JSON list of C-alpha atoms in Angstrom, two decimals:
[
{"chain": "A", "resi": 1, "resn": "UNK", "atom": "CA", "xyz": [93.59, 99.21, 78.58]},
{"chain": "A", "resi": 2, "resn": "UNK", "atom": "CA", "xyz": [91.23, 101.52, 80.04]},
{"chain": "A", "resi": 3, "resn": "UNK", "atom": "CA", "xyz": [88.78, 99.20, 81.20]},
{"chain": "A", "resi": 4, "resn": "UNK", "atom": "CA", "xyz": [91.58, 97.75, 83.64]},
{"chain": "A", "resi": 5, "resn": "UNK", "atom": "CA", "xyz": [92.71, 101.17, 85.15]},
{"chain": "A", "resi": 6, "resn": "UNK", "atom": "CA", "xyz": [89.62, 102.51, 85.33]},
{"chain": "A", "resi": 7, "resn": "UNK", "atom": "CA", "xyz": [89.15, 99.24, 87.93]},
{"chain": "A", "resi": 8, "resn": "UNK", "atom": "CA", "xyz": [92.17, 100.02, 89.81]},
{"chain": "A", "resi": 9, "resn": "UNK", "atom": "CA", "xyz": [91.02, 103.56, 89.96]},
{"chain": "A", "resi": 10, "resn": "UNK", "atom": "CA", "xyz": [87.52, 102.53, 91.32]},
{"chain": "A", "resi": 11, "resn": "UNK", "atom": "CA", "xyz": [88.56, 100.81, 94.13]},
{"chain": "A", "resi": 12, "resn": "UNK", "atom": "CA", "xyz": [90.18, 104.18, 95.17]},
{"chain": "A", "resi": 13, "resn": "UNK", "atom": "CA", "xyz": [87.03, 105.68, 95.12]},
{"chain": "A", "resi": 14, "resn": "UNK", "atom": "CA", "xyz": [84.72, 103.39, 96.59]},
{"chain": "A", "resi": 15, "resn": "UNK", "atom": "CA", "xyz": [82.33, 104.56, 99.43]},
{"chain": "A", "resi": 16, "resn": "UNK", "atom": "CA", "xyz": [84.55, 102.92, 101.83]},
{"chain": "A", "resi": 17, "resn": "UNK", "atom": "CA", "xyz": [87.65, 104.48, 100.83]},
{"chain": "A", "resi": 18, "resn": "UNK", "atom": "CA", "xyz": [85.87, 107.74, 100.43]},
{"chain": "A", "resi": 19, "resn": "UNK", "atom": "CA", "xyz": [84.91, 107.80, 103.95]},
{"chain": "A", "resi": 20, "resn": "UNK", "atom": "CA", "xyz": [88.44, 106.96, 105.01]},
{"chain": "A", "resi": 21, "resn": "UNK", "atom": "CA", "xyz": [89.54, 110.23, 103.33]},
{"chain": "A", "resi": 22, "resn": "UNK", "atom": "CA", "xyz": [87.34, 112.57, 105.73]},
{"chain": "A", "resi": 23, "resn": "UNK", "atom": "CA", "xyz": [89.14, 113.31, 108.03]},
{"chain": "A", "resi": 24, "resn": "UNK", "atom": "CA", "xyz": [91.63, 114.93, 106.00]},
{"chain": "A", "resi": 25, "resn": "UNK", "atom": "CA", "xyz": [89.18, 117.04, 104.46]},
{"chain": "A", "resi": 26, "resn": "UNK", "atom": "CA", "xyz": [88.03, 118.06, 107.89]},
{"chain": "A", "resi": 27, "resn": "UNK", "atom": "CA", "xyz": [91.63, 118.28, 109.20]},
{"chain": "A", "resi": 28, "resn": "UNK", "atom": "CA", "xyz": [92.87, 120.53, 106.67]},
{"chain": "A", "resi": 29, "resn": "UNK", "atom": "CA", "xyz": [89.07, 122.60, 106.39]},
{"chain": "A", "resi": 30, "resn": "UNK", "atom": "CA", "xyz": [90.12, 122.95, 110.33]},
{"chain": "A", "resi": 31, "resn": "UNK", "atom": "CA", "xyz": [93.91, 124.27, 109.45]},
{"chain": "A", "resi": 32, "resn": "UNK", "atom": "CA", "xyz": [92.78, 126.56, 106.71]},
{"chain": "A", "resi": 33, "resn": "UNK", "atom": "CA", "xyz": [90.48, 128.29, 108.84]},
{"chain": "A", "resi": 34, "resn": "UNK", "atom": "CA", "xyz": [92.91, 128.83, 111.65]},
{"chain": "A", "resi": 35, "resn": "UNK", "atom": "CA", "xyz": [95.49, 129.84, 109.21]},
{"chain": "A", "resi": 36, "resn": "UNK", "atom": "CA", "xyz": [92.94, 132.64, 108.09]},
{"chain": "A", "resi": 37, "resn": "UNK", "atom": "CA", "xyz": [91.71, 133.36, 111.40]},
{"chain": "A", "resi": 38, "resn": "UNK", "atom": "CA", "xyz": [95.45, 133.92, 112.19]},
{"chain": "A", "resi": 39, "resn": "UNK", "atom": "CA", "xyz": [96.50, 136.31, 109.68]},
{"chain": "A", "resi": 40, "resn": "UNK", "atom": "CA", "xyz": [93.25, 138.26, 110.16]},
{"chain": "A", "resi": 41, "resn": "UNK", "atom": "CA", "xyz": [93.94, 139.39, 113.49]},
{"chain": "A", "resi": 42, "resn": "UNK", "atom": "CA", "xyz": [97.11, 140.41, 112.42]},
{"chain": "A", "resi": 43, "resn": "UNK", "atom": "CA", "xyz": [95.60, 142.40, 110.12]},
{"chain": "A", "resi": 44, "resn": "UNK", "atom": "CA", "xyz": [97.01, 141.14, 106.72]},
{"chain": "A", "resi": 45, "resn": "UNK", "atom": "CA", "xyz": [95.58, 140.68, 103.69]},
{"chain": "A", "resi": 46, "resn": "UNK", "atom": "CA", "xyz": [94.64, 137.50, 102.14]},
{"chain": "A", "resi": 47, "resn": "UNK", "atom": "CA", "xyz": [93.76, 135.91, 98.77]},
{"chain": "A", "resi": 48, "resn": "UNK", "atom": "CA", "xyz": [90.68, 133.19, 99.34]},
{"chain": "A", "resi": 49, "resn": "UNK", "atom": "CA", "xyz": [91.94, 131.80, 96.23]},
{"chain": "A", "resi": 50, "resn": "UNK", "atom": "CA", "xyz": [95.40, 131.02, 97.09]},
{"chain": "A", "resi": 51, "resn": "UNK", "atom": "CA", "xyz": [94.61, 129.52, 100.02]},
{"chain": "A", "resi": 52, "resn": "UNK", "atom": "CA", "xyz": [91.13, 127.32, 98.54]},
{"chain": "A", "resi": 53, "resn": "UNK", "atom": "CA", "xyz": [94.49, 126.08, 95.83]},
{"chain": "A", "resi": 54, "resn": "UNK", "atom": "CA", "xyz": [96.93, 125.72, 99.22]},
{"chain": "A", "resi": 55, "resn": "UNK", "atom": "CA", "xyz": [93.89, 123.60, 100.75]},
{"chain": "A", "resi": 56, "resn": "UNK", "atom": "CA", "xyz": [93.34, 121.61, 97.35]},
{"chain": "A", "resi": 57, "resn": "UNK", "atom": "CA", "xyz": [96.81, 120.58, 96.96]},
{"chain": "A", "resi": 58, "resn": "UNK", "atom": "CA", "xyz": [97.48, 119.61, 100.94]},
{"chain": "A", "resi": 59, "resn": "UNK", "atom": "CA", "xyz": [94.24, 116.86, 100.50]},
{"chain": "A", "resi": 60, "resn": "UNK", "atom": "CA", "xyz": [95.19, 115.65, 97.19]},
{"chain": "A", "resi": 61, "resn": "UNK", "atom": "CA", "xyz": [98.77, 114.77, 98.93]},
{"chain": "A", "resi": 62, "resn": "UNK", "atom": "CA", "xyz": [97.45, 113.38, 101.87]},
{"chain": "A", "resi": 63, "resn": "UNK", "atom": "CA", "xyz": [94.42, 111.43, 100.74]},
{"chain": "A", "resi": 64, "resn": "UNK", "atom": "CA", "xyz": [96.42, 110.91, 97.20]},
{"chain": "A", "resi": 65, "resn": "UNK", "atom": "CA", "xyz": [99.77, 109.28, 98.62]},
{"chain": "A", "resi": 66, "resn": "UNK", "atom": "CA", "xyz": [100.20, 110.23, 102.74]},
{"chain": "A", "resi": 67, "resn": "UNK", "atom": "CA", "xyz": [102.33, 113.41, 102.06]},
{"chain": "A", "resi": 68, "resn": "UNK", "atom": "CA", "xyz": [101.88, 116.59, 102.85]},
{"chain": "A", "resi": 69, "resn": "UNK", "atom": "CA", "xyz": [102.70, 119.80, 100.72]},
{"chain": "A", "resi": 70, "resn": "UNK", "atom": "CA", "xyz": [102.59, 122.16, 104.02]},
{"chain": "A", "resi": 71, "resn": "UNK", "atom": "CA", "xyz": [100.86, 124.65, 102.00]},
{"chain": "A", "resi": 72, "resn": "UNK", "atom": "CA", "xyz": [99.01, 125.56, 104.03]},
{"chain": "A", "resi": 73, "resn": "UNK", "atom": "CA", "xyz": [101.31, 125.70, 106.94]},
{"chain": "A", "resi": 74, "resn": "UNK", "atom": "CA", "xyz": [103.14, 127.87, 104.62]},
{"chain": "A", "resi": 75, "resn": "UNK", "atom": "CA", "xyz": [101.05, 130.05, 103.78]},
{"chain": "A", "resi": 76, "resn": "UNK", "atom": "CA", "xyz": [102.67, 130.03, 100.14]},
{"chain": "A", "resi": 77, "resn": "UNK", "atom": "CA", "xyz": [102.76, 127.53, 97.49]},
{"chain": "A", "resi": 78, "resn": "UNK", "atom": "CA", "xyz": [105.95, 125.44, 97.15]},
{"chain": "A", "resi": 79, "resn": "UNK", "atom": "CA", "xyz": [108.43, 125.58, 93.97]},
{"chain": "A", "resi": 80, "resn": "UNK", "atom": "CA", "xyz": [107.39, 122.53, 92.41]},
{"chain": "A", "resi": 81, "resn": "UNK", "atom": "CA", "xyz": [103.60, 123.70, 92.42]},
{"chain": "A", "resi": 82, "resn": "UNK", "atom": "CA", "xyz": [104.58, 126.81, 91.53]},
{"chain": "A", "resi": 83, "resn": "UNK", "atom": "CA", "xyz": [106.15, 126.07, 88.18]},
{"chain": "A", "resi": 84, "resn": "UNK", "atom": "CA", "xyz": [102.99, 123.41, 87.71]},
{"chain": "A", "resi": 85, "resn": "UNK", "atom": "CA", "xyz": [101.05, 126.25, 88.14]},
{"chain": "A", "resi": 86, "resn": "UNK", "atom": "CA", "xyz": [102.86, 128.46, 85.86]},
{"chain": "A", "resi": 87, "resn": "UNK", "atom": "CA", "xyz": [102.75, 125.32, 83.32]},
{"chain": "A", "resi": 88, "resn": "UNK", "atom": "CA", "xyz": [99.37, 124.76, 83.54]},
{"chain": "A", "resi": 89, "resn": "UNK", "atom": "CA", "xyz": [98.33, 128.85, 83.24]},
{"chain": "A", "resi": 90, "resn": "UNK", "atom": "CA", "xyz": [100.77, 128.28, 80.33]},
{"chain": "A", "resi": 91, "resn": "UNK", "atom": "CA", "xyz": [98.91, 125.01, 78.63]},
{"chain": "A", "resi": 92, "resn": "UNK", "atom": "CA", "xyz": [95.37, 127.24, 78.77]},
{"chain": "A", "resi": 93, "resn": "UNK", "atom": "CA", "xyz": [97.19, 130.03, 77.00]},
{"chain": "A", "resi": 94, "resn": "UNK", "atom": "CA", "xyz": [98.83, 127.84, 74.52]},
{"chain": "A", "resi": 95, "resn": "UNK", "atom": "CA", "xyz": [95.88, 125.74, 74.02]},
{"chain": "A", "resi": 96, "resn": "UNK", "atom": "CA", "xyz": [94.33, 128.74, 71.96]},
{"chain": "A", "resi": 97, "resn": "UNK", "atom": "CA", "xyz": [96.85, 129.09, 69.83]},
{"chain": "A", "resi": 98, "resn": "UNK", "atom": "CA", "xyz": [97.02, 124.92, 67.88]},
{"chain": "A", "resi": 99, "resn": "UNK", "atom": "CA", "xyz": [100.34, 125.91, 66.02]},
{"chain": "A", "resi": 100, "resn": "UNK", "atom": "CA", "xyz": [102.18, 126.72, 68.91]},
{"chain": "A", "resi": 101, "resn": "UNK", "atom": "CA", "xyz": [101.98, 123.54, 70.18]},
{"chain": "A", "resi": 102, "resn": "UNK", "atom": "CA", "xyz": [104.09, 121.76, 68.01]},
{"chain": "A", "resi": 103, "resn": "UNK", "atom": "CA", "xyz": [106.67, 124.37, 68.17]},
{"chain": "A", "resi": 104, "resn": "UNK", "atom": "CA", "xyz": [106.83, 124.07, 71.44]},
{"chain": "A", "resi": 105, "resn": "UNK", "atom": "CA", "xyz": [106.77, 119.86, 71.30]},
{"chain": "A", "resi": 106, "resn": "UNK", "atom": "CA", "xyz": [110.72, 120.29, 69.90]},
{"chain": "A", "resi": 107, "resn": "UNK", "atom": "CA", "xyz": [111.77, 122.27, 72.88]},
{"chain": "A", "resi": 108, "resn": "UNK", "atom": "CA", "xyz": [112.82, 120.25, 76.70]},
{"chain": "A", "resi": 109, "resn": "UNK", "atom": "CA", "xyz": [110.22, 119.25, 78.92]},
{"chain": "A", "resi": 110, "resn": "UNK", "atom": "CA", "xyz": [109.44, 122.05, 81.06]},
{"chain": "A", "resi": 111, "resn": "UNK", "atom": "CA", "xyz": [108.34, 120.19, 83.93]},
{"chain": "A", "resi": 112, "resn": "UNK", "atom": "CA", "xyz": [110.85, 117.73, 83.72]},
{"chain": "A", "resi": 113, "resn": "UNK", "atom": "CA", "xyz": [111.58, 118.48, 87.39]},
{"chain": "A", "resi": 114, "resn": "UNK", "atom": "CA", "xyz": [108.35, 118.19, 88.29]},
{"chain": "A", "resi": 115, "resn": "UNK", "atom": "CA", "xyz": [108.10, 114.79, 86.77]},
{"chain": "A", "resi": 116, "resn": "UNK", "atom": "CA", "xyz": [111.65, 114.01, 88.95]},
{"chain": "A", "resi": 117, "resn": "UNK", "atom": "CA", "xyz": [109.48, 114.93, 91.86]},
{"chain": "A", "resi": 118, "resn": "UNK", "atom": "CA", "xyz": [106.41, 113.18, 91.58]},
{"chain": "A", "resi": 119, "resn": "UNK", "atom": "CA", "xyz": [109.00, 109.87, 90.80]},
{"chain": "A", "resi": 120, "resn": "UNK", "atom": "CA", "xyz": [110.63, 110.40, 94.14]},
{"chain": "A", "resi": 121, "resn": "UNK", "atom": "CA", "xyz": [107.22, 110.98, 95.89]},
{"chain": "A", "resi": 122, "resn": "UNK", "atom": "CA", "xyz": [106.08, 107.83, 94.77]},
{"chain": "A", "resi": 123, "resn": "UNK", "atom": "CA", "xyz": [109.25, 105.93, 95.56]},
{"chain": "A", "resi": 124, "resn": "UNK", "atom": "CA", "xyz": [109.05, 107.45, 99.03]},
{"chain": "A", "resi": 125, "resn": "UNK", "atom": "CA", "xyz": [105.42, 106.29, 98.95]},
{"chain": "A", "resi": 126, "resn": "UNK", "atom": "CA", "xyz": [106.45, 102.79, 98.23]},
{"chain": "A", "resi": 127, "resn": "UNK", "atom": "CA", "xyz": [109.14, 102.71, 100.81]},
{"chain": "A", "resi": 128, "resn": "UNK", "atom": "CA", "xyz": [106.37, 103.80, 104.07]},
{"chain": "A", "resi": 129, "resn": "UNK", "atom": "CA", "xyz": [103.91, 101.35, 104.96]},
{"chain": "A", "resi": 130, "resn": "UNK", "atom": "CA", "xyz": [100.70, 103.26, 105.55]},
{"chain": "A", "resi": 131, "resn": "UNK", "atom": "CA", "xyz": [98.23, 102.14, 108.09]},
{"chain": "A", "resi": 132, "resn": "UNK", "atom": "CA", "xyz": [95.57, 104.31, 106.74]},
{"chain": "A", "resi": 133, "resn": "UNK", "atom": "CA", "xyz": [94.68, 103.70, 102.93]},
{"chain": "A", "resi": 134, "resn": "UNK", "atom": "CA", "xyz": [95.54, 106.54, 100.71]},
{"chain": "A", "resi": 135, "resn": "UNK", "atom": "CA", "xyz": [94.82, 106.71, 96.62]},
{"chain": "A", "resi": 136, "resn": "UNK", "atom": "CA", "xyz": [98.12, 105.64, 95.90]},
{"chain": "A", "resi": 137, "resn": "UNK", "atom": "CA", "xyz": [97.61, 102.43, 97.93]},
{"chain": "A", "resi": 138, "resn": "UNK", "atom": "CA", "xyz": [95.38, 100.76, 95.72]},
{"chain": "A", "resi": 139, "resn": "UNK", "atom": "CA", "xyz": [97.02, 101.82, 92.49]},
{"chain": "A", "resi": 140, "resn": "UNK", "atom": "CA", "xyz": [100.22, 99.78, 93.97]},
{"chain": "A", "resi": 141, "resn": "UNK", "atom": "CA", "xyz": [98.46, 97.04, 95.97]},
{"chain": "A", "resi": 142, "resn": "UNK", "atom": "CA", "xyz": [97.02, 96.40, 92.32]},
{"chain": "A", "resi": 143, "resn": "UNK", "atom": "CA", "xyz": [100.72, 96.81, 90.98]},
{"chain": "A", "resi": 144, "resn": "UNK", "atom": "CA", "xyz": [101.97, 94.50, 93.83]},
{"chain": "A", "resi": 145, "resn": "UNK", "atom": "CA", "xyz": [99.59, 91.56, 92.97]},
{"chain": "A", "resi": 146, "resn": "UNK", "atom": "CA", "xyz": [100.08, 91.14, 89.73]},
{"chain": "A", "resi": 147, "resn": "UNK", "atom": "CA", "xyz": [103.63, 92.01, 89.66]},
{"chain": "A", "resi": 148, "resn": "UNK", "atom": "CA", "xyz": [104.48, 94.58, 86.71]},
{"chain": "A", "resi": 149, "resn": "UNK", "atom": "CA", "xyz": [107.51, 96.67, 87.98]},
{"chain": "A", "resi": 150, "resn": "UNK", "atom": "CA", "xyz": [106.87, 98.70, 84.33]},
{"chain": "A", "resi": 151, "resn": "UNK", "atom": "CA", "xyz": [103.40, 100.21, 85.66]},
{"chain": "A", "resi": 152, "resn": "UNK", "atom": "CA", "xyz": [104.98, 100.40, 89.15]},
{"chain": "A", "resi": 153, "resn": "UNK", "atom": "CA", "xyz": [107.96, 102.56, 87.63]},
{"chain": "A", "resi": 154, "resn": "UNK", "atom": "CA", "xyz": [106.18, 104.75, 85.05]},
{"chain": "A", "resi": 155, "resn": "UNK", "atom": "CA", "xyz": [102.48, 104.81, 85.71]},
{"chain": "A", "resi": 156, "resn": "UNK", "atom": "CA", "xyz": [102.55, 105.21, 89.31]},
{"chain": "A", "resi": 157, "resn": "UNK", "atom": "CA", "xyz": [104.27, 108.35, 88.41]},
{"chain": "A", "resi": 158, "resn": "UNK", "atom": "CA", "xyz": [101.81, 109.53, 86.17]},
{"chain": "A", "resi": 159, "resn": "UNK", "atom": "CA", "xyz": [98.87, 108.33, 88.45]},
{"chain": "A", "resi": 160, "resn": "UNK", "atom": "CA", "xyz": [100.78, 110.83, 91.00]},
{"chain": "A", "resi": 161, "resn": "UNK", "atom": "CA", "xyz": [100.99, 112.98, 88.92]},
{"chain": "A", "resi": 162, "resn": "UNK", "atom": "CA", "xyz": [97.13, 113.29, 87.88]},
{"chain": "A", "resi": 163, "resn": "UNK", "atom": "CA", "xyz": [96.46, 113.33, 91.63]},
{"chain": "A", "resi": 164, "resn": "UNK", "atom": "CA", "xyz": [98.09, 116.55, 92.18]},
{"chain": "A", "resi": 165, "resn": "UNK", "atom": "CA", "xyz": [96.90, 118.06, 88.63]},
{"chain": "A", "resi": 166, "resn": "UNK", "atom": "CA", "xyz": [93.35, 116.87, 88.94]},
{"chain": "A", "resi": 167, "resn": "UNK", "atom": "CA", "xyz": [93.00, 117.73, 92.92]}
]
């Protein structure tokens, strides 16, 4: 029912939990700049745009479930982003062409490992008690009280999942 997650969702984004989320934007605003600063007085070249996706992605894992991607750290996105990425560049080019769609639809998942990893992020997620309030902790302190392991297992993993696609 959409009504019902679109609750859950809300409390996620309330003014209060909002505000509790600044200080990663800062924090990771602070580490993007000192990564740039960094490789500029070394001389290299950068790409803005990698690094505006890095910062993207390192928020929506911290605010979204406590993580951390590193990208930005790194420098480079990780493999798992990458081929979500290269899916989603994929999904705009095949979303001009209708008929290839349903070809596709017959052949494997291909982010079936991505799906793998989002699952394990959120079971690690469960496991850690956070003491600051991230995304995911309302979508399973909603879970939690009333008691459906089936939207714990399989939409928690697709709530993860739009976390990191949305950003």
């Amino acid at each position: 029912n959409h009504s019902a997650r679109r609750k859950i969702w809300d409390a996620a984004f309330s003014a209060k939990a909002l505000k509790g989320y600044e200080s990663i934007l800062v924090d990771n605003m602070d580490l993007m700049v000192n990564q740039l600063e960094a490789r500029a007085q070394r001389g290299e070249r950068v790409n803005i745009d990698d690094y505006c996706s890095f910062y993207s992605f390192d928020v929506m894992s911290q605010a979204g479930f406590g993580g951390d991607f590193g990208l930005l750290q790194k420098g480079q996105l990780s493999p798992m982003i990458q081929a979500l990425e290269d899916f989603m560049q994929f999904v705009q080019l095949v979303g001009n062409v209708p008929y290839l769609i349903d070809i596709l639809g017959a052949m494997p998942n291909p982010i079936a490992e991505f799906d793998k990893y989002m699952a394990r992020i959120v079971s690690e997620r469960k496991a850690r008690n956070e003491a600051v309030p991230d995304i995911m902790s309302h979508l399973l302190h909603e879970v939690e009280t009333k008691g459906s392991t089936d939207r714990m297992d399989k939409e928690a993993t697709a709530d993860a999942r739009l976390i990191v696609v949305a950003g």
